[in-house]
Short mmCIF file of C-alpha atoms in Angstrom, two decimals:
data_model
loop_
_atom_site.label_atom_id
_atom_site.label_comp_id
_atom_site.label_asym_id
_atom_site.label_seq_id
_atom_site.Cartn_x
_atom_site.Cartn_y
_atom_site.Cartn_z
CA MET V 83 0.00 0.00 0.00
CA ILE V 84 2.84 2.38 0.97
CA ILE V 85 4.68 1.56 -2.28
CA LYS V 86 1.54 2.40 -4.27
CA ARG V 87 1.22 5.74 -2.48
CA ILE V 88 4.86 6.59 -3.15
CA PHE V 89 4.44 5.65 -6.81
CA LEU V 90 1.30 7.81 -7.05
CA PHE V 91 3.16 10.74 -5.45
CA PHE V 92 5.95 10.51 -8.06
CA VAL V 93 3.42 10.32 -10.92
CA ILE V 94 1.67 13.49 -9.67
CA ALA V 95 5.02 15.24 -9.24
CA LEU V 96 6.03 14.34 -12.80
CA ILE V 97 2.72 15.67 -14.14
CA LEU V 98 3.18 18.95 -12.25
CA LEU V 99 6.73 19.31 -13.55
CA ALA V 100 5.53 18.65 -17.09
CA SER V 101 2.83 21.28 -16.67
CA VAL V 102 5.36 23.87 -15.52
CA GLY V 103 7.49 23.06 -18.53
CA CYS V 104 4.52 23.67 -20.83
CA VAL V 105 3.87 27.06 -19.27
CA GLU V 106 7.48 28.11 -19.83
CA LYS V 107 7.26 27.12 -23.50
CA PHE V 108 4.01 28.96 -24.28
CA THR V 109 3.94 30.68 -27.63
CA CYS V 110 1.55 33.40 -28.70
CA SER V 111 -0.41 30.95 -30.83
CA VAL V 112 -1.12 29.02 -27.64
CA LEU V 113 -1.73 32.25 -25.74
CA ASN V 114 -4.25 33.29 -28.40
CA CYS V 115 -3.12 36.91 -28.70
CA LYS V 116 -5.81 38.90 -30.50
CA ILE V 117 -3.47 41.53 -31.97
CA LYS V 118 -0.66 40.15 -34.11
CA SER V 119 2.97 41.23 -34.07
CA GLY V 120 3.90 44.38 -35.98
CA GLU V 121 0.50 46.06 -35.62
CA ASP V 122 -0.08 49.48 -34.04
CA ILE V 123 -2.06 49.35 -30.79
CA THR V 124 -4.19 52.02 -29.11
CA PHE V 125 -4.89 51.78 -25.38
CA PHE V 126 -7.44 53.94 -23.55
CA ILE V 127 -6.76 54.37 -19.82
CA ALA V 128 -9.69 55.46 -17.66
CA THR V 129 -8.83 55.68 -13.97
CA ASP V 130 -11.09 56.01 -10.95
CA PRO V 131 -14.54 56.03 -12.61
CA HIS V 132 -16.08 55.66 -9.10
CA HIS V 133 -19.45 54.61 -10.50
CA LEU V 134 -22.34 55.14 -8.08
CA SER V 135 -25.63 53.46 -8.89
CA LYS V 136 -28.60 55.80 -8.90
CA LYS V 137 -30.40 53.04 -6.98
CA THR V 138 -28.30 53.89 -3.91
CA TYR V 139 -29.42 57.50 -3.40
CA ASP V 140 -32.18 60.04 -3.82
CA ASN V 141 -32.18 63.83 -3.93
CA GLY V 142 -32.24 64.13 -0.14
CA LYS V 143 -30.11 65.83 2.46
CA ALA V 144 -27.84 62.84 3.11
CA PHE V 145 -26.68 62.51 -0.49
CA HIS V 146 -26.22 66.25 -0.92
CA TRP V 147 -24.01 66.33 2.17
CA PHE V 148 -21.99 63.38 0.86
CA LEU V 149 -21.61 64.93 -2.59
CA ASN V 150 -20.62 68.37 -1.39
CA SER V 151 -18.18 67.16 1.25
CA GLY V 152 -16.18 65.24 -1.36
CA ASP V 153 -13.16 66.06 -3.49
CA GLY V 154 -14.92 67.20 -6.65
CA LYS V 155 -16.09 63.88 -8.04
CA LEU V 156 -19.34 64.25 -9.99
CA LEU V 157 -20.95 61.23 -8.34
CA GLN V 158 -24.43 62.34 -9.39
CA TYR V 159 -23.37 62.02 -13.04
CA THR V 160 -21.21 58.87 -13.16
CA ASP V 161 -23.75 57.13 -15.39
CA GLU V 162 -23.72 59.95 -17.91
CA ILE V 163 -19.94 60.50 -17.90
CA ILE V 164 -19.18 56.80 -18.38
CA ASP V 165 -21.80 56.55 -21.15
CA ALA V 166 -20.26 59.60 -22.84
CA PHE V 167 -16.85 57.96 -22.54
CA THR V 168 -18.33 54.85 -24.17
CA LEU V 169 -19.41 57.03 -27.10
CA ASP V 170 -15.82 58.31 -27.36
CA ILE V 171 -14.69 54.68 -27.51
CA GLU V 172 -17.24 53.88 -30.18
CA ASP V 173 -16.04 56.83 -32.28
CA SER V 174 -12.28 56.27 -31.77
CA LYS V 175 -12.22 52.45 -31.77
CA PRO V 176 -9.22 51.78 -29.48
CA ASN V 177 -7.96 48.22 -29.26
CA ILE V 178 -7.78 48.02 -25.47
CA LEU V 179 -9.36 49.73 -22.45
CA ILE V 180 -7.52 49.64 -19.11
CA ILE V 181 -9.17 50.64 -15.83
CA PRO V 182 -6.65 50.78 -12.93
CA GLY V 183 -9.11 50.48 -10.05
CA ASP V 184 -11.78 52.34 -8.08
CA LEU V 185 -14.47 51.18 -10.45
CA THR V 186 -17.10 52.11 -7.88
CA CYS V 187 -17.74 54.85 -5.36
CA ASN V 188 -17.45 52.72 -2.22
CA GLY V 189 -17.75 49.13 -3.35
CA GLU V 190 -21.55 48.95 -3.50
CA LYS V 191 -22.61 45.69 -5.15
CA GLU V 192 -25.26 47.42 -7.28
CA SER V 193 -22.62 49.87 -8.54
CA HIS V 194 -20.29 46.99 -9.44
CA LEU V 195 -23.02 45.12 -11.30
CA GLU V 196 -23.94 48.22 -13.31
CA MET V 197 -20.29 48.97 -14.04
CA ALA V 198 -19.81 45.45 -15.38
CA GLU V 199 -22.80 45.95 -17.70
CA LYS V 200 -21.24 49.16 -19.02
CA LEU V 201 -17.98 47.31 -19.65
CA LYS V 202 -19.89 44.55 -21.47
CA ASN V 203 -21.28 47.21 -23.81
CA ILE V 204 -17.75 48.46 -24.45
CA LYS V 205 -16.55 44.92 -25.09
CA LYS V 206 -19.32 44.48 -27.67
CA LEU V 207 -17.65 47.30 -29.62
CA GLY V 208 -14.65 45.00 -30.16
CA VAL V 209 -12.53 46.51 -27.38
CA HIS V 210 -10.55 44.28 -25.01
CA VAL V 211 -11.15 45.43 -21.41
CA PHE V 212 -8.84 44.87 -18.42
CA VAL V 213 -9.46 45.90 -14.81
CA VAL V 214 -7.83 45.67 -11.38
CA PRO V 215 -9.40 46.64 -8.04
CA GLY V 216 -8.72 49.90 -6.21
CA ASN V 217 -8.93 50.76 -2.53
CA HIS V 218 -12.66 51.65 -2.84
CA ASP V 219 -13.81 48.42 -4.50
CA ILE V 220 -13.63 45.47 -2.10
CA GLU V 221 -14.99 44.95 1.45
CA ASN V 222 -15.48 48.70 1.77
CA PRO V 223 -16.98 49.67 5.17
CA TRP V 224 -18.09 53.00 3.65
CA ALA V 225 -20.69 51.39 1.35
CA ARG V 226 -23.94 53.27 1.90
CA ASN V 227 -27.42 54.05 0.64
CA TYR V 228 -28.35 57.73 0.83
CA PHE V 229 -32.09 58.19 1.26
CA GLY V 230 -33.67 61.29 2.72
CA ASP V 231 -31.70 62.35 5.78
CA GLU V 232 -30.22 58.90 6.34
CA MET V 233 -26.97 57.20 5.38
CA ILE V 234 -27.70 53.47 5.58
CA LYS V 235 -24.84 51.01 5.74
CA ILE V 236 -24.94 48.30 3.07
CA ASP V 237 -22.74 45.37 2.09
CA SER V 238 -19.75 45.76 -0.17
CA ILE V 239 -18.40 42.87 -2.25
CA THR V 240 -15.72 40.29 -1.47
CA LYS V 241 -12.61 39.70 -3.56
CA GLU V 242 -14.21 36.50 -4.86
CA GLU V 243 -17.25 38.45 -5.99
CA PHE V 244 -14.98 41.01 -7.66
CA VAL V 245 -13.43 38.25 -9.78
CA GLU V 246 -16.85 36.78 -10.55
CA ILE V 247 -18.35 40.13 -11.61
CA TYR V 248 -15.34 41.22 -13.69
CA GLU V 249 -14.34 37.79 -15.01
CA PRO V 250 -14.80 38.81 -18.69
CA PHE V 251 -12.50 41.81 -18.21
CA GLY V 252 -9.11 40.19 -17.75
CA PHE V 253 -9.46 37.35 -15.30
CA LYS V 254 -11.04 34.84 -17.69
CA ASP V 255 -8.35 35.19 -20.36
CA ALA V 256 -5.37 35.61 -18.02
CA ILE V 257 -2.27 33.64 -18.92
CA SER V 258 -1.39 33.44 -15.26
CA ARG V 259 -2.86 34.58 -11.94
CA ASP V 260 -0.95 35.34 -8.78
CA SER V 261 -1.90 33.10 -5.84
CA HIS V 262 -1.34 35.88 -3.27
CA SER V 263 -3.46 38.67 -4.79
CA LEU V 264 -5.84 39.47 -7.64
CA SER V 265 -2.91 40.23 -9.95
CA TYR V 266 -2.85 38.57 -13.35
CA LEU V 267 -0.93 38.53 -16.63
CA ALA V 268 -2.75 39.12 -19.91
CA ALA V 269 -1.54 38.91 -23.52
CA PRO V 270 -3.95 40.89 -25.69
CA ALA V 271 -1.22 41.45 -28.30
CA GLU V 272 1.86 39.56 -29.40
CA ASP V 273 4.11 42.60 -28.94
CA VAL V 274 2.67 44.05 -25.70
CA TRP V 275 1.43 42.21 -22.62
CA LEU V 276 -0.29 43.60 -19.52
CA LEU V 277 0.84 42.89 -15.97
CA MET V 278 -2.27 43.81 -14.01
CA LEU V 279 -1.12 44.29 -10.41
CA ASP V 280 -3.45 44.30 -7.42
CA SER V 281 -1.99 46.95 -5.10
CA ALA V 282 -5.06 47.37 -2.87
CA LYS V 283 -5.08 46.28 0.79
CA TYR V 284 -8.56 45.05 1.67
CA LYS V 285 -8.00 41.96 3.84
CA ARG V 286 -8.60 43.86 7.10
CA ASN V 287 -11.40 46.11 5.84
CA LYS V 288 -14.07 44.03 7.57
CA VAL V 289 -12.74 45.06 10.99
CA ARG V 290 -12.06 48.70 10.05
CA ASP V 291 -14.27 51.79 10.15
CA ALA V 292 -12.73 53.03 6.89
CA PRO V 293 -11.19 51.25 3.90
CA GLU V 294 -7.42 50.83 3.82
CA MET V 295 -6.30 53.71 1.63
CA GLY V 296 -2.66 52.75 1.16
CA GLY V 297 -1.30 49.99 -1.03
CA GLU V 298 1.57 47.66 -1.71
CA ILE V 299 2.67 44.84 -3.97
CA PRO V 300 3.00 41.78 -1.69
CA SER V 301 6.57 40.50 -1.46
CA LYS V 302 5.14 37.00 -2.05
CA THR V 303 4.10 38.24 -5.50
CA PHE V 304 7.64 39.20 -6.56
CA ASN V 305 8.65 35.76 -7.86
CA TRP V 306 5.45 35.52 -9.87
CA ILE V 307 6.23 38.91 -11.46
CA ARG V 308 9.70 37.66 -12.42
CA GLU V 309 8.17 34.54 -13.97
CA CYS V 310 5.73 36.69 -15.96
CA ALA V 311 8.60 38.86 -17.21
CA ASN V 312 10.62 35.81 -18.25
CA LEU V 313 7.64 34.37 -20.12
CA ALA V 314 7.16 37.66 -21.96
CA LYS V 315 10.84 37.77 -22.94
CA GLU V 316 10.65 34.22 -24.30
CA ASN V 317 7.80 35.40 -26.52
CA ASN V 318 9.50 38.70 -27.53
CA ALA V 319 6.78 40.75 -25.83
CA GLN V 320 7.09 43.94 -23.83
CA ILE V 321 5.16 44.32 -20.60
CA ILE V 322 3.14 47.32 -19.44
CA ALA V 323 2.40 47.18 -15.71
CA VAL V 324 -0.88 48.51 -14.33
CA MET V 325 -1.72 49.23 -10.69
CA HIS V 326 -4.15 51.42 -8.78
CA HIS V 327 -1.66 53.07 -6.43
CA SER V 328 1.31 55.18 -7.46
CA LEU V 329 4.65 53.50 -8.06
CA MET V 330 6.45 56.80 -7.34
CA ASP V 331 5.61 59.97 -5.42
CA HIS V 332 3.56 62.26 -7.66
CA SER V 333 3.64 65.04 -5.10
CA GLU V 334 6.35 66.07 -2.67
CA VAL V 335 3.69 66.80 -0.07
CA ILE V 336 0.78 64.43 -0.78
CA ASN V 337 2.13 60.90 -1.14
CA GLU V 338 1.36 58.98 2.06
CA HIS V 339 -1.27 56.32 1.29
CA TYR V 340 -0.98 57.17 -2.43
CA THR V 341 2.45 55.71 -3.26
CA ILE V 342 2.82 51.97 -2.57
CA GLU V 343 4.59 51.30 0.70
CA ASN V 344 7.35 49.19 -0.87
CA SER V 345 7.93 51.61 -3.72
CA GLN V 346 11.71 51.29 -4.13
CA GLU V 347 11.64 47.50 -3.96
CA VAL V 348 9.00 47.33 -6.69
CA ILE V 349 10.82 49.92 -8.84
CA ASP V 350 13.99 47.82 -8.64
CA LEU V 351 12.05 44.64 -9.40
CA LEU V 352 10.33 46.12 -12.46
CA LEU V 353 13.62 47.55 -13.74
CA ASP V 354 15.22 44.12 -13.35
CA CYS V 355 12.32 42.77 -15.40
CA ASP V 356 12.87 45.41 -18.13
CA ILE V 357 9.44 46.93 -17.54
CA GLN V 358 9.49 50.60 -18.44
CA ILE V 359 5.85 51.76 -18.23
CA VAL V 360 3.48 51.66 -15.26
CA LEU V 361 -0.07 53.01 -15.59
CA SER V 362 -1.69 54.14 -12.32
CA GLY V 363 -4.52 56.19 -10.82
CA HIS V 364 -5.69 56.72 -7.22
CA ILE V 365 -4.17 60.17 -6.60
CA HIS V 366 -6.50 61.83 -9.17
CA LEU V 367 -3.58 63.94 -10.41
CA GLN V 368 -2.53 64.02 -14.04
CA ASP V 369 1.18 63.41 -13.53
CA ILE V 370 4.18 61.60 -15.02
CA LYS V 371 7.23 60.63 -13.00
CA SER V 372 10.32 58.68 -14.04
CA TYR V 373 13.22 56.91 -12.37
CA LYS V 374 16.56 56.00 -13.92
CA ARG V 375 19.01 53.27 -12.92
CA ASP V 376 21.87 51.78 -14.92
CA ASN V 377 20.74 53.56 -18.10
CA LYS V 378 17.24 52.10 -17.68
CA ASN V 379 14.18 54.33 -17.29
CA ILE V 380 10.84 53.46 -15.76
CA TYR V 381 7.82 55.78 -16.04
CA ASP V 382 4.81 55.98 -13.74
CA ILE V 383 1.99 57.62 -15.69
CA ALA V 384 -0.89 58.64 -13.39
CA THR V 385 -4.05 59.50 -15.29
CA SER V 386 -6.51 61.79 -13.52
CA CYS V 387 -9.97 60.78 -12.27
CA LEU V 388 -12.50 60.22 -15.06
CA ILE V 389 -15.45 61.70 -13.16
CA ALA V 390 -13.71 64.82 -11.78
CA TYR V 391 -12.54 67.90 -13.64
CA PRO V 392 -11.04 67.93 -16.24
CA ASN V 393 -12.79 64.57 -16.90
CA GLN V 394 -10.04 63.15 -19.04
CA TYR V 395 -8.54 59.80 -19.89
CA GLY V 396 -5.23 58.62 -21.26
CA VAL V 397 -4.53 57.50 -24.80
CA LEU V 398 -1.42 55.34 -25.18
CA LYS V 399 -0.40 54.50 -28.74
CA PHE V 400 2.14 51.80 -29.46
CA SER V 401 4.10 51.61 -32.69
CA PRO V 402 6.54 48.70 -33.17
CA GLU V 403 8.98 51.09 -34.88
CA LYS V 404 8.61 54.22 -32.73
CA GLY V 405 7.58 53.07 -29.25
CA PHE V 406 4.87 54.56 -27.05
CA ASP V 407 3.13 57.94 -27.20
CA TYR V 408 0.88 58.98 -24.32
CA ALA V 409 -1.56 61.90 -24.39
CA THR V 410 -4.80 62.85 -22.66
CA ARG V 411 -8.25 63.50 -24.06
CA ARG V 412 -11.33 64.94 -22.37
CA VAL V 413 -14.66 63.11 -22.35
CA ASP V 414 -17.07 64.86 -24.70
CA VAL V 415 -20.12 64.84 -22.45
CA TYR V 416 -21.78 67.63 -24.42
CA ALA V 417 -21.65 65.59 -27.67
CA TRP V 418 -23.17 62.57 -25.92
CA ALA V 419 -25.95 64.70 -24.40
CA TRP V 420 -26.69 66.30 -27.76
CA GLU V 421 -26.74 62.96 -29.61
CA ASN V 422 -29.11 61.50 -27.02
CA SER V 423 -31.34 64.62 -26.80
CA ILE V 424 -30.59 65.00 -23.10
CA LYS V 425 -32.06 68.17 -21.62
CA ASP V 426 -30.00 68.85 -18.52
CA ARG V 427 -28.53 72.29 -17.97
CA ASN V 428 -25.40 70.91 -16.31
CA LEU V 429 -24.72 68.34 -19.03
CA ASN V 430 -25.49 70.80 -21.84
CA ASN V 431 -22.82 73.11 -20.41
CA PHE V 432 -20.71 70.35 -18.94
CA ASN V 433 -17.18 71.77 -19.14
CA LYS V 434 -18.11 74.89 -17.19
CA TYR V 435 -20.27 72.96 -14.73
CA SER V 436 -17.52 70.42 -13.99
CA ARG V 437 -14.90 73.15 -13.65
CA ASP V 438 -17.02 75.24 -11.29
CA PHE V 439 -17.99 72.23 -9.18
CA PHE V 440 -14.37 71.11 -8.77
CA ARG V 441 -13.21 74.65 -8.02
CA GLN V 442 -15.85 75.12 -5.32
CA ARG V 443 -14.97 71.82 -3.64
CA SER V 444 -11.29 72.87 -3.60
CA TYR V 445 -12.16 76.26 -2.17
CA ASP V 446 -14.33 74.76 0.58
CA LYS V 447 -11.72 72.16 1.50
CA TYR V 448 -8.90 74.64 1.99
CA TYR V 449 -11.07 77.26 3.67
CA ASP V 450 -12.16 74.64 6.23
CA THR V 451 -8.52 73.61 6.77
CA LEU V 452 -7.46 77.22 7.31
CA LEU V 453 -10.37 77.71 9.71
CA GLU V 454 -9.06 74.87 11.87
CA ILE V 455 -5.57 76.39 11.91
CA SER V 456 -6.94 79.74 13.25
CA LYS V 457 -3.90 81.58 11.92
CA PHE V 458 -5.37 83.96 9.34
CA SER V 459 -8.13 86.54 9.16
CA ASN V 460 -11.33 85.73 7.29
CA GLU V 461 -10.26 87.88 4.34
CA GLU V 462 -6.87 86.15 4.22
CA MET V 463 -8.49 82.72 4.36
CA LYS V 464 -10.75 83.63 1.45
CA ALA V 465 -7.81 84.94 -0.59
CA ILE V 466 -5.68 81.83 0.05
CA SER V 467 -8.59 79.49 -0.72
CA GLU V 468 -9.28 81.35 -3.98
CA THR V 469 -5.63 80.97 -4.99
CA VAL V 470 -5.41 77.26 -4.17
CA ALA V 471 -8.73 76.53 -5.88
CA GLU V 472 -7.55 78.27 -9.05
CA LEU V 473 -4.20 76.46 -8.94
CA ASN V 474 -5.87 73.07 -8.47
CA LEU V 475 -7.76 73.47 -11.74
CA LYS V 476 -4.45 73.46 -13.60
CA TYR V 477 -2.55 71.20 -11.22
CA PHE V 478 -4.99 68.30 -11.43
CA ALA V 479 -5.16 68.77 -15.20
CA GLY V 480 -1.40 68.15 -15.42
CA PHE V 481 0.11 71.65 -15.67
CA ARG V 482 3.05 72.77 -13.52
CA ASN V 483 5.97 75.18 -13.25
CA GLU V 484 5.83 78.22 -15.58
CA LEU V 485 2.37 77.23 -16.87
CA ILE V 486 0.89 78.34 -13.54
CA HIS V 487 2.99 81.48 -12.99
CA ASP V 488 -0.05 83.68 -13.63
CA ILE V 489 -1.07 82.99 -10.02
CA PHE V 490 1.87 85.05 -8.69
CA PRO V 491 0.07 88.45 -8.57
CA THR V 492 -2.88 87.15 -6.52
CA LYS V 493 -3.35 88.25 -2.93
CA GLY V 494 -3.57 84.67 -1.71
CA PHE V 495 -0.24 83.69 -3.23
CA LYS V 496 1.50 86.74 -1.74
CA ILE V 497 0.14 85.83 1.72
CA LEU V 498 1.47 82.28 1.34
CA GLN V 499 4.87 83.56 0.20
CA ASP V 500 5.20 85.76 3.28
CA THR V 501 4.06 83.21 5.86
CA ALA V 502 6.00 80.49 7.67
CA PRO V 503 5.93 77.03 6.09
CA PHE V 504 2.83 74.93 6.75
CA PHE V 505 0.95 72.23 4.80
CA ILE V 506 -0.97 74.43 2.35
CA ARG V 507 2.04 76.65 1.62
CA ASP V 508 4.24 73.59 1.02
CA TYR V 509 1.60 72.07 -1.23
CA VAL V 510 1.32 75.20 -3.37
CA MET V 511 5.08 75.76 -3.66
CA SER V 512 5.63 72.13 -4.69
CA MET V 513 3.67 72.80 -7.89
CA PHE V 514 6.47 75.02 -9.16
CA ASN V 515 9.18 72.39 -8.76
CA ASP V 516 7.78 69.52 -10.78
CA GLN V 517 9.65 67.01 -12.95
CA LYS V 518 7.53 67.90 -15.97
CA THR V 519 5.74 71.09 -16.97
CA ASP V 520 3.03 69.45 -19.08
CA ASN V 521 2.09 66.03 -17.73
CA ASN V 522 -0.42 65.36 -20.50
CA LYS V 523 2.02 63.90 -23.00
CA ILE V 524 5.20 61.89 -23.29
CA HIS V 525 7.06 59.83 -25.87
CA ILE V 526 8.78 56.66 -24.65
CA PRO V 527 11.09 55.05 -27.22
CA ILE V 528 10.89 51.36 -27.95
CA TYR V 529 12.78 49.31 -25.38
CA SER V 530 16.02 47.97 -26.86
CA LYS V 531 17.04 44.59 -25.51
#
């Protein structure tokens, strides 16, 4: 009996070893890449859509408080903005859509189910769709219904439900999945593969009052990443990495809980794997940062929030001869509203409405912060808040350095210049010392092996 068990053990071991060998020898014909080698590829990147189902709120006091205490996200119009974005996709016909997390407002199941339906409609247009979770998506203790004066706690979804709901958008066709996270490797094209990295920390959310905002790439995932990179090299494919959180600091002042906790380790790992592009979201800033080591560059391209001003998304074009070109494009909500005969004053004048809404939220946020400090007069607080609100319109849209020098003559800026350092002053001054002046575009040459 013992001999039979030992024999059976060796047979299973041999089968497992044979299976591993097959994985290492995969070719693109086996991987079933949809886009063949030598073809140009267009990727759309839409970060942080934060969809909120209209079934979760009414026009009452609770929702208005929630909306107006936020950071400028147009949660009351996520349906319309995402549908307008879908029209952009239909008109432009990209090959691939990437969504680096925060698909929903606070992980509401109804919001997830509706978001998946919207992605199915995009997939029907012939677009390959790939998603990873963000810090708002799974086991979120902030999931609520907003009816009348009440905020009613509701269930969020589990990580298993996330995979089930979004199975058609990356998980089903993954070449490989990490056993320690929801990360996976996808090969939509022979020349370019996608390393979709789960950077969100949601395992303890059930026992927390707020979702874990920070992120990391688990150290147990590192070997899997190396194996993915080796497999890509064997198939002459380049890898683009995608994660919700920032790989690098996109702000000198605001980076805690935005940049992954093991940033340098992951940068070194990705450089070792010859990965040069990371697409991220989370911070809602339009920003591009780079890091160089041993004549190798890696770029972290953070695309701003789809449903907050300036309501833009990234367009990454790959050419086998030239490399990668990234630029941003704004969702044409007005065109969608016109085509669908929508009569809504805000949507019919969307650019101004979105700008004014975002500006007011910025103003309120910094005025409240200054009020807590109790350091300035009311007139000074108003002037500073006006200055920061005006700066944020350009800052979040990707403009830095000399492109925002027109703020210098304002009363608020002069007050900040003449005061001792504190958070808001440091935040404003950091905008004039950025790595790039226009973070809406970059050319990245083809990686030479």
